[in-house]
Coordinates of N, CA, C and O in Angstrom, one line a residue:
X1 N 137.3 -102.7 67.7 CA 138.7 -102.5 67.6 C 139.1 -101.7 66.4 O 138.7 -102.1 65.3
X2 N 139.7 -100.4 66.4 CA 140.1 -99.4 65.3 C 140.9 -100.4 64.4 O 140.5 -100.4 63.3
X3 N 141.8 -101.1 64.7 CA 142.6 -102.0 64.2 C 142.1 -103.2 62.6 O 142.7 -103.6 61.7
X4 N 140.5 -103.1 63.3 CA 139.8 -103.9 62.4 C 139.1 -102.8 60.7 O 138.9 -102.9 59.5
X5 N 139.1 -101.9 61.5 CA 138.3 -100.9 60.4 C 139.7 -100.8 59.4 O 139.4 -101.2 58.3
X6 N 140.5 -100.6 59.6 CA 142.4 -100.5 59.3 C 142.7 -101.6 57.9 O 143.1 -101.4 56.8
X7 N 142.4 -102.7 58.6 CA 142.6 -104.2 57.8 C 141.7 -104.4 56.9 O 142.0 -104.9 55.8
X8 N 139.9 -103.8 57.1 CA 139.7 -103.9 55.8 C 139.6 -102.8 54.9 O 139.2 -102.8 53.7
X9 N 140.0 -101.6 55.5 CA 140.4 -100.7 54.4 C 141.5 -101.2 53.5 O 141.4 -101.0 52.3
X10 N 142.5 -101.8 53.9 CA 144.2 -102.7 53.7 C 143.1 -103.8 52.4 O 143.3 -103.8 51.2
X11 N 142.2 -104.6 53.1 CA 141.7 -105.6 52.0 C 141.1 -104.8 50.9 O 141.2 -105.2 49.8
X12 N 140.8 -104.0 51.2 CA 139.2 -103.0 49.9 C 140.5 -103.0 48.6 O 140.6 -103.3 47.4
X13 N 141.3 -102.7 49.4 CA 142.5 -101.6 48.2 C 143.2 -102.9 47.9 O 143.8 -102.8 46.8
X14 N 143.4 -104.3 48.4 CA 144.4 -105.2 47.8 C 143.2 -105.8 46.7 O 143.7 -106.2 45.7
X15 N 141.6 -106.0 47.0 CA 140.9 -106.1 46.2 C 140.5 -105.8 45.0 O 139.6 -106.3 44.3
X16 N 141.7 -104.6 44.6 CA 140.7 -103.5 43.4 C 142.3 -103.9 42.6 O 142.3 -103.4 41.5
X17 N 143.5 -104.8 43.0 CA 144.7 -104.7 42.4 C 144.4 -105.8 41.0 O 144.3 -107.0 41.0
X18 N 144.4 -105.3 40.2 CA 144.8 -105.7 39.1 C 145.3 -107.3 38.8 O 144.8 -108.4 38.6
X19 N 147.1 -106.8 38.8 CA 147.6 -107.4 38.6 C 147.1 -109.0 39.3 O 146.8 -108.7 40.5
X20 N 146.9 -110.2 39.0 CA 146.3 -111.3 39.5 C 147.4 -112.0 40.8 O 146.9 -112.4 41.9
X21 N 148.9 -112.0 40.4 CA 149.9 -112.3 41.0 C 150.3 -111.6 42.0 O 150.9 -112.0 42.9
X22 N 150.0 -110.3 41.9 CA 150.3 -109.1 43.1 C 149.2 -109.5 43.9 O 149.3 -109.7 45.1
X23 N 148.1 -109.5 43.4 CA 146.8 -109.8 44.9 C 146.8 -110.5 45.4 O 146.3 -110.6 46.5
X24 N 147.3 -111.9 44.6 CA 147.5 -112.9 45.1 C 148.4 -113.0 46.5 O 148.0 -113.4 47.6
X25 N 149.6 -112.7 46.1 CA 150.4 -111.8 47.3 C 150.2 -111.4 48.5 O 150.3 -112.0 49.5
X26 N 149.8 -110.3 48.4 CA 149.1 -109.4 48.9 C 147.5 -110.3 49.8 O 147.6 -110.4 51.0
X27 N 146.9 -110.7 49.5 CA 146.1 -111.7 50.0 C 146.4 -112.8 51.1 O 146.0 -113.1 52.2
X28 N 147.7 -113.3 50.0 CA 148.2 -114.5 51.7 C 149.0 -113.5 52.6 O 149.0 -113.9 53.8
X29 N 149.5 -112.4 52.4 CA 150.1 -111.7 53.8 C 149.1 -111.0 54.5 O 149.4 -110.7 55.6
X30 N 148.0 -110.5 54.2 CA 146.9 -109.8 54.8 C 146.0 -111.5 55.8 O 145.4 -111.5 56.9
X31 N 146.2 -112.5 55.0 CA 145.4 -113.5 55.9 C 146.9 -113.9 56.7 O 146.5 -114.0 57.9
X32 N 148.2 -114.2 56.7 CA 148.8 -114.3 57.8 C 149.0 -113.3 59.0 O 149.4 -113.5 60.2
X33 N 148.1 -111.6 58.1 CA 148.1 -110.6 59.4 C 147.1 -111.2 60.5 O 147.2 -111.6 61.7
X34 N 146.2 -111.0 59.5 CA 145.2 -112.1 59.7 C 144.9 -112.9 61.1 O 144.4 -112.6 62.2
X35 N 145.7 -113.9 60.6 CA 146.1 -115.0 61.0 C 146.8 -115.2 62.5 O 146.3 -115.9 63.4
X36 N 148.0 -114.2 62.8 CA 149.0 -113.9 63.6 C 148.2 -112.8 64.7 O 148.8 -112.7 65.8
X37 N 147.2 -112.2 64.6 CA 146.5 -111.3 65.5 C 145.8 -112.0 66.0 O 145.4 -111.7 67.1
X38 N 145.3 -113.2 65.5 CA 144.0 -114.0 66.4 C 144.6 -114.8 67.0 O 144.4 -114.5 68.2
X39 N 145.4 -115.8 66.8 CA 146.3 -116.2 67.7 C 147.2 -115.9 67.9 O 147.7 -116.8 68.5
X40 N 147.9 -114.9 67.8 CA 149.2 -114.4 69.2 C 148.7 -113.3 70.2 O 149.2 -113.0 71.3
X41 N 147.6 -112.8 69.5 CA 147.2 -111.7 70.6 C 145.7 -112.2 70.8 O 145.5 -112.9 71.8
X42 N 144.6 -112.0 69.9 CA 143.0 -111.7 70.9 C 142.8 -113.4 71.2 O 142.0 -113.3 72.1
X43 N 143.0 -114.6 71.0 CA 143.2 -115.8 71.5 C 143.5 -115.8 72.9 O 142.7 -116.2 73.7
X44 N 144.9 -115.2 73.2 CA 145.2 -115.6 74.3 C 145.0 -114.5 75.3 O 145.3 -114.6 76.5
X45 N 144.5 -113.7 74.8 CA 144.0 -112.4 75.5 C 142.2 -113.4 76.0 O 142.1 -113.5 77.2
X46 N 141.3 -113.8 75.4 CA 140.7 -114.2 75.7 C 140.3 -115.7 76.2 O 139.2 -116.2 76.4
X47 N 141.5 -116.2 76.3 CA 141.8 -117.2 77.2 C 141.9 -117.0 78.6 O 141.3 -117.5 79.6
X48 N 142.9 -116.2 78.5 CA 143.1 -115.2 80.2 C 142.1 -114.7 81.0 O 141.9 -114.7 82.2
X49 N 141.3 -114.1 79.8 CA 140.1 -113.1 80.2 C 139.1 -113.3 79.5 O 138.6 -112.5 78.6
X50 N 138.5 -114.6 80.0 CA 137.2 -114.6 79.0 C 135.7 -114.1 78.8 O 134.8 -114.5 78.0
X51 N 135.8 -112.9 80.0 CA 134.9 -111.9 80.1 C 134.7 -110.8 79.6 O 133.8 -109.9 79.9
X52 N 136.2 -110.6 78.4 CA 136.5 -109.4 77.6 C 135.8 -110.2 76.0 O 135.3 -109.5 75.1
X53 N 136.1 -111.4 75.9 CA 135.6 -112.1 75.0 C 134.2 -111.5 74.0 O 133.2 -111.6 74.5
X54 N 134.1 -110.9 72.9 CA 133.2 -110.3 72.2 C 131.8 -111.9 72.3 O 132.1 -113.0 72.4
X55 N 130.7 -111.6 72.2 CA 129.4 -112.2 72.2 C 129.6 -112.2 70.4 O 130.4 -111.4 69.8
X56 N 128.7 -113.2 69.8 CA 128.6 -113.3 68.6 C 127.7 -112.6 68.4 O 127.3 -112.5 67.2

């Protein structure tokens, strides 16, 4: 998923921030992006269809 290469480019760069309170920031909204893509979309997408489901 292009989507994924995107998010940790988004992490690399919230990683290198400095300020300790800004990444920190920056950190809990990247894990509720996180967060909100696995369950509101590829969760129930692979519920529905669990032949699209990625193999570990």
């Amino acid at each position: 998923m292009a989507l994924d290469v995107q998010l940790g480019d988004v992490d690399r760069v919230v990683s290198e921030i400095a300020d300790e309170h800004e990444r920190a920031a920056y950190v809990d909204a990247l894990g509720n992006v996180f967060r909100l893509l696995n369950e509101g979309f590829i969760r129930p997408i692979a519920r529905n269809y669990p032949d699209l489901e990625p193999e570990d």
